[in-house]
Amino acid sequence: MAERVVLVVDGNSLLHRGYHALAHTGTRTLGGEPAWAVRGLLSQLVHAVDRVGATHVVVGMDDPDRSLRRERHPTYKAQRPDKLPTLVSQLELAGRVLRQVGVPVVVPPGLEADDVLASVAARVGAQGGRTVVATSDRDAFALISSTTSVLRIINGGVEASPVLTPQRLEIMLGVRPEQYPDFAALRGDPSDNLPGVYGVGPKTAARLLSAFGGAERAFADLAEVRELLGDAVAARMAADGAREAWARNREVMAMHTDLDVDTGAALPLPADEVRHAYAHCRLPGTTTRALRALCGVDPPAQPVPEETLAWDPRAEWRAQRPERTFPPLPEKAADPQLTLF
């Protein structure tokens, strides 16, 4: 039996990246809805499935209406502006399109996509499968294990993105996956409005964890911190609010691993649904790869009829194509010595 490989996608993370990276395209669906972020998500989904050899796929998304973390800690993400209407509409559109093609979309009440990623990874690992988490968010590094790797989406897309394993994480940051929650809590996360321990950056955090194994031990033995890492580091760890900042961050950053989640739709997906969904979001260049990666079939010899799409891409291209003009060729005097042979 083939190994079960579940690709769990951080829908909010990839949609936000696509929203900003592809805004210049102004892509809209055949019905006129903004769709450039959805276009980015669908394209990345296909490339990720292809790259990691996924057998199942599921997408997690944040609850748009309520945040239990923010209710408990009102400053969490408080600096972020409200989402623009075109982003809000595409978050909703993405869920509709993904469900249309058969991909489960999990939106946990009051929680976030991170909690879906963590719960899927825990459940699949317990069942003997392997999970690949596709996200641009470094919080997922805490999920890395012998059964879970992270496809960290960076600039350049899926092909340019690293797949992080326990060994690669340790090479990159100097900490093991089980130490990452302490590492992140000490460092803090400005993007979530979570200050860390003042003066403790990634390098110092890694040195502390290398010496003590965990932050709790370091806070409990500041004399040993002074002996091993010096007076400056010991003073930062002993400062007012340092331990409280670390403890708050550990609590807020902790992901739920016990949600009752769908662990993914088994590939292949229905080809007709995929073909029409990708056409609806104007992804003709990705449809062939989508059919092969998601459905295991080659595209039909004839494309989807244009009357079905209610859109003739060639006509639109011709209408938008600027008229090309060429300068006249310069006149040259005949050269009597010029011959063809």
Short mmCIF file of N, CA and C in Angstrom, two decimals, residues 44-142:
data_model
loop_
_atom_site.label_atom_id
_atom_site.label_comp_id
_atom_site.label_asym_id
_atom_site.label_seq_id
_atom_site.Cartn_x
_atom_site.Cartn_y
_atom_site.Cartn_z
N GLN A 44 -0.65 27.63 -6.35
CA GLN A 44 0.28 27.08 -5.37
C GLN A 44 -0.15 25.69 -4.91
N LEU A 45 -1.46 25.48 -4.80
CA LEU A 45 -1.98 24.18 -4.38
C LEU A 45 -1.54 23.09 -5.35
N VAL A 46 -1.69 23.36 -6.63
CA VAL A 46 -1.31 22.37 -7.64
C VAL A 46 0.18 22.07 -7.57
N HIS A 47 1.00 23.12 -7.50
CA HIS A 47 2.44 22.92 -7.46
C HIS A 47 2.87 22.17 -6.20
N ALA A 48 2.20 22.45 -5.07
CA ALA A 48 2.55 21.77 -3.82
C ALA A 48 2.20 20.29 -3.87
N VAL A 49 1.00 19.97 -4.37
CA VAL A 49 0.60 18.57 -4.51
C VAL A 49 1.60 17.82 -5.39
N ASP A 50 1.98 18.46 -6.48
CA ASP A 50 2.92 17.86 -7.42
C ASP A 50 4.28 17.63 -6.76
N ARG A 51 4.74 18.62 -6.02
CA ARG A 51 6.09 18.54 -5.47
C ARG A 51 6.23 17.50 -4.37
N VAL A 52 5.25 17.43 -3.46
CA VAL A 52 5.40 16.54 -2.30
C VAL A 52 4.78 15.17 -2.53
N GLY A 53 4.12 14.96 -3.67
CA GLY A 53 3.50 13.67 -3.94
C GLY A 53 2.35 13.36 -3.01
N ALA A 54 1.51 14.37 -2.75
CA ALA A 54 0.40 14.20 -1.81
C ALA A 54 -0.61 13.18 -2.31
N THR A 55 -1.17 12.42 -1.37
CA THR A 55 -2.27 11.51 -1.69
C THR A 55 -3.61 12.06 -1.20
N HIS A 56 -3.54 13.02 -0.26
CA HIS A 56 -4.73 13.66 0.30
C HIS A 56 -4.43 15.15 0.46
N VAL A 57 -5.49 15.96 0.45
CA VAL A 57 -5.30 17.40 0.62
C VAL A 57 -6.45 17.99 1.42
N VAL A 58 -6.12 18.94 2.30
CA VAL A 58 -7.11 19.64 3.12
C VAL A 58 -6.61 21.05 3.34
N VAL A 59 -7.52 22.01 3.47
CA VAL A 59 -7.16 23.41 3.66
C VAL A 59 -7.76 23.91 4.97
N GLY A 60 -6.95 24.58 5.78
CA GLY A 60 -7.42 25.20 7.01
C GLY A 60 -7.51 26.70 6.84
N MET A 61 -8.52 27.31 7.48
CA MET A 61 -8.69 28.76 7.41
C MET A 61 -9.11 29.30 8.77
N ASP A 62 -8.80 30.59 9.00
CA ASP A 62 -9.19 31.25 10.25
C ASP A 62 -10.69 31.46 10.31
N ASP A 63 -11.24 31.43 11.52
CA ASP A 63 -12.61 31.88 11.73
C ASP A 63 -12.63 33.40 11.50
N PRO A 64 -13.39 33.89 10.52
CA PRO A 64 -13.36 35.33 10.22
C PRO A 64 -14.13 36.18 11.22
N ASP A 65 -14.93 35.55 12.07
CA ASP A 65 -15.84 36.31 12.93
C ASP A 65 -15.42 36.39 14.39
N ARG A 66 -14.59 35.45 14.85
CA ARG A 66 -14.28 35.41 16.27
C ARG A 66 -12.87 34.86 16.49
N SER A 67 -12.17 35.41 17.49
CA SER A 67 -10.84 34.92 17.86
C SER A 67 -10.78 34.72 19.37
N LEU A 68 -10.71 33.46 19.79
CA LEU A 68 -10.59 33.18 21.22
C LEU A 68 -9.27 33.71 21.78
N ARG A 69 -8.22 33.68 20.98
CA ARG A 69 -6.93 34.21 21.45
C ARG A 69 -7.03 35.71 21.70
N ARG A 70 -7.71 36.40 20.81
CA ARG A 70 -7.82 37.85 20.98
C ARG A 70 -8.77 38.21 22.12
N GLU A 71 -9.75 37.37 22.37
CA GLU A 71 -10.63 37.62 23.51
C GLU A 71 -9.86 37.50 24.82
N ARG A 72 -8.92 36.57 24.87
CA ARG A 72 -8.13 36.38 26.09
C ARG A 72 -7.00 37.40 26.18
N HIS A 73 -6.42 37.76 25.03
CA HIS A 73 -5.31 38.72 24.98
C HIS A 73 -5.67 39.80 23.95
N PRO A 74 -6.33 40.87 24.35
CA PRO A 74 -6.85 41.87 23.40
C PRO A 74 -5.78 42.53 22.53
N THR A 75 -4.52 42.53 22.96
CA THR A 75 -3.49 43.16 22.13
C THR A 75 -3.00 42.26 21.00
N TYR A 76 -3.40 41.00 21.01
CA TYR A 76 -2.97 40.05 19.97
C TYR A 76 -3.45 40.52 18.60
N LYS A 77 -2.51 40.76 17.70
CA LYS A 77 -2.79 41.23 16.33
C LYS A 77 -3.57 42.54 16.29
N ALA A 78 -3.54 43.29 17.40
CA ALA A 78 -4.35 44.51 17.48
C ALA A 78 -3.85 45.60 16.55
N GLN A 79 -2.58 45.51 16.13
CA GLN A 79 -2.02 46.57 15.28
C GLN A 79 -2.40 46.40 13.81
N ARG A 80 -3.00 45.28 13.46
CA ARG A 80 -3.30 45.02 12.05
C ARG A 80 -4.54 45.80 11.61
N PRO A 81 -4.47 46.40 10.42
CA PRO A 81 -5.65 47.11 9.92
C PRO A 81 -6.74 46.13 9.51
N ASP A 82 -7.96 46.63 9.40
CA ASP A 82 -9.06 45.79 8.93
C ASP A 82 -8.77 45.29 7.52
N LYS A 83 -9.23 44.09 7.22
CA LYS A 83 -9.04 43.53 5.88
C LYS A 83 -9.83 44.34 4.86
N LEU A 84 -9.23 44.53 3.70
CA LEU A 84 -9.91 45.24 2.63
C LEU A 84 -11.05 44.38 2.09
N PRO A 85 -12.12 45.02 1.59
CA PRO A 85 -13.27 44.25 1.09
C PRO A 85 -12.89 43.24 0.01
N THR A 86 -11.93 43.59 -0.85
CA THR A 86 -11.56 42.65 -1.92
C THR A 86 -10.84 41.43 -1.37
N LEU A 87 -10.17 41.56 -0.22
CA LEU A 87 -9.56 40.39 0.41
C LEU A 87 -10.62 39.55 1.11
N VAL A 88 -11.53 40.20 1.81
CA VAL A 88 -12.60 39.48 2.50
C VAL A 88 -13.41 38.64 1.52
N SER A 89 -13.75 39.23 0.38
CA SER A 89 -14.56 38.51 -0.60
C SER A 89 -13.79 37.32 -1.18
N GLN A 90 -12.47 37.46 -1.33
CA GLN A 90 -11.69 36.35 -1.89
C GLN A 90 -11.45 35.24 -0.87
N LEU A 91 -11.40 35.57 0.40
CA LEU A 91 -11.34 34.52 1.42
C LEU A 91 -12.60 33.65 1.35
N GLU A 92 -13.73 34.29 1.13
CA GLU A 92 -14.99 33.54 1.02
C GLU A 92 -15.05 32.77 -0.29
N LEU A 93 -14.61 33.42 -1.38
CA LEU A 93 -14.61 32.76 -2.69
C LEU A 93 -13.72 31.53 -2.68
N ALA A 94 -12.57 31.62 -2.03
CA ALA A 94 -11.64 30.48 -2.00
C ALA A 94 -12.30 29.26 -1.38
N GLY A 95 -13.03 29.47 -0.28
CA GLY A 95 -13.72 28.35 0.34
C GLY A 95 -14.73 27.71 -0.58
N ARG A 96 -15.48 28.54 -1.31
CA ARG A 96 -16.48 28.00 -2.24
C ARG A 96 -15.83 27.19 -3.35
N VAL A 97 -14.78 27.74 -3.94
CA VAL A 97 -14.14 27.07 -5.07
C VAL A 97 -13.49 25.76 -4.62
N LEU A 98 -12.80 25.78 -3.49
CA LEU A 98 -12.14 24.57 -3.00
C LEU A 98 -13.15 23.47 -2.70
N ARG A 99 -14.25 23.84 -2.05
CA ARG A 99 -15.28 22.83 -1.76
C ARG A 99 -15.91 22.31 -3.05
N GLN A 100 -16.02 23.17 -4.05
CA GLN A 100 -16.60 22.75 -5.33
C GLN A 100 -15.79 21.63 -5.97
N VAL A 101 -14.45 21.71 -5.84
CA VAL A 101 -13.61 20.67 -6.45
C VAL A 101 -13.40 19.48 -5.53
N GLY A 102 -13.95 19.53 -4.31
CA GLY A 102 -13.87 18.39 -3.41
C GLY A 102 -12.81 18.47 -2.34
N VAL A 103 -12.17 19.63 -2.18
CA VAL A 103 -11.15 19.79 -1.13
C VAL A 103 -11.82 20.24 0.16
N PRO A 104 -11.65 19.52 1.27
CA PRO A 104 -12.24 19.96 2.54
C PRO A 104 -11.62 21.28 2.99
N VAL A 105 -12.45 22.19 3.44
CA VAL A 105 -12.00 23.46 4.00
C VAL A 105 -12.48 23.50 5.45
N VAL A 106 -11.55 23.53 6.39
CA VAL A 106 -11.88 23.48 7.81
C VAL A 106 -11.72 24.87 8.42
N VAL A 107 -12.80 25.40 8.98
CA VAL A 107 -12.79 26.70 9.65
C VAL A 107 -13.22 26.46 11.10
N PRO A 108 -12.27 26.33 12.03
CA PRO A 108 -12.64 25.99 13.41
C PRO A 108 -13.22 27.20 14.14
N PRO A 109 -14.35 27.06 14.82
CA PRO A 109 -14.98 28.19 15.50
C PRO A 109 -14.04 28.84 16.52
N GLY A 110 -13.80 30.14 16.34
CA GLY A 110 -12.99 30.90 17.28
C GLY A 110 -11.49 30.67 17.16
N LEU A 111 -11.07 29.81 16.23
CA LEU A 111 -9.66 29.45 16.14
C LEU A 111 -9.10 29.81 14.76
N GLU A 112 -7.90 29.32 14.48
CA GLU A 112 -7.18 29.75 13.29
C GLU A 112 -6.74 28.55 12.46
N ALA A 113 -6.25 28.88 11.26
CA ALA A 113 -5.73 27.83 10.38
C ALA A 113 -4.63 27.04 11.06
N ASP A 114 -3.79 27.71 11.86
CA ASP A 114 -2.71 27.01 12.57
C ASP A 114 -3.23 25.83 13.38
N ASP A 115 -4.39 26.00 13.99
CA ASP A 115 -4.96 24.93 14.81
C ASP A 115 -5.40 23.75 13.95
N VAL A 116 -5.84 24.04 12.73
CA VAL A 116 -6.19 22.97 11.78
C VAL A 116 -4.92 22.22 11.37
N LEU A 117 -3.87 22.97 11.05
CA LEU A 117 -2.61 22.34 10.65
C LEU A 117 -2.10 21.41 11.75
N ALA A 118 -2.13 21.90 12.99
CA ALA A 118 -1.62 21.11 14.12
C ALA A 118 -2.46 19.87 14.36
N SER A 119 -3.78 20.01 14.26
CA SER A 119 -4.66 18.87 14.52
C SER A 119 -4.56 17.82 13.43
N VAL A 120 -4.45 18.26 12.17
CA VAL A 120 -4.28 17.30 11.07
C VAL A 120 -2.96 16.56 11.24
N ALA A 121 -1.88 17.30 11.53
CA ALA A 121 -0.57 16.66 11.68
C ALA A 121 -0.59 15.63 12.81
N ALA A 122 -1.22 15.98 13.93
CA ALA A 122 -1.28 15.05 15.07
C ALA A 122 -2.07 13.80 14.72
N ARG A 123 -3.20 13.98 14.07
CA ARG A 123 -4.06 12.83 13.75
C ARG A 123 -3.42 11.93 12.70
N VAL A 124 -2.87 12.53 11.65
CA VAL A 124 -2.26 11.73 10.59
C VAL A 124 -1.05 10.98 11.12
N GLY A 125 -0.24 11.65 11.94
CA GLY A 125 0.92 10.99 12.52
C GLY A 125 0.53 9.80 13.38
N ALA A 126 -0.55 9.96 14.16
CA ALA A 126 -1.02 8.87 15.01
C ALA A 126 -1.55 7.70 14.19
N GLN A 127 -1.99 7.99 12.97
CA GLN A 127 -2.52 6.94 12.09
C GLN A 127 -1.44 6.32 11.21
N GLY A 128 -0.20 6.75 11.38
CA GLY A 128 0.90 6.16 10.63
C GLY A 128 1.18 6.82 9.30
N GLY A 129 0.57 7.97 9.04
CA GLY A 129 0.80 8.68 7.79
C GLY A 129 1.82 9.78 7.95
N ARG A 130 2.00 10.52 6.87
CA ARG A 130 2.96 11.63 6.86
C ARG A 130 2.23 12.90 6.44
N THR A 131 2.58 14.02 7.05
CA THR A 131 1.94 15.30 6.76
C THR A 131 2.97 16.29 6.23
N VAL A 132 2.57 17.04 5.22
CA VAL A 132 3.35 18.18 4.75
C VAL A 132 2.48 19.42 4.92
N VAL A 133 2.98 20.39 5.67
CA VAL A 133 2.26 21.64 5.94
C VAL A 133 2.76 22.69 4.96
N ALA A 134 1.85 23.25 4.16
CA ALA A 134 2.21 24.32 3.22
C ALA A 134 1.78 25.65 3.79
N THR A 135 2.74 26.50 4.11
CA THR A 135 2.45 27.79 4.74
C THR A 135 3.64 28.71 4.57
N SER A 136 3.39 30.01 4.69
CA SER A 136 4.49 30.97 4.75
C SER A 136 4.74 31.41 6.18
N ASP A 137 3.99 30.88 7.12
CA ASP A 137 4.03 31.28 8.53
C ASP A 137 5.01 30.40 9.30
N ARG A 138 5.96 31.03 9.97
CA ARG A 138 6.97 30.26 10.70
C ARG A 138 6.43 29.60 11.96
N ASP A 139 5.22 29.97 12.41
CA ASP A 139 4.65 29.30 13.59
C ASP A 139 4.58 27.79 13.39
N ALA A 140 4.42 27.37 12.13
CA ALA A 140 4.29 25.94 11.84
C ALA A 140 5.57 25.16 12.10
N PHE A 141 6.69 25.85 12.31
CA PHE A 141 7.94 25.13 12.60
C PHE A 141 7.80 24.27 13.85
N ALA A 142 6.91 24.66 14.75
CA ALA A 142 6.71 23.88 15.98
C ALA A 142 6.09 22.52 15.69
#
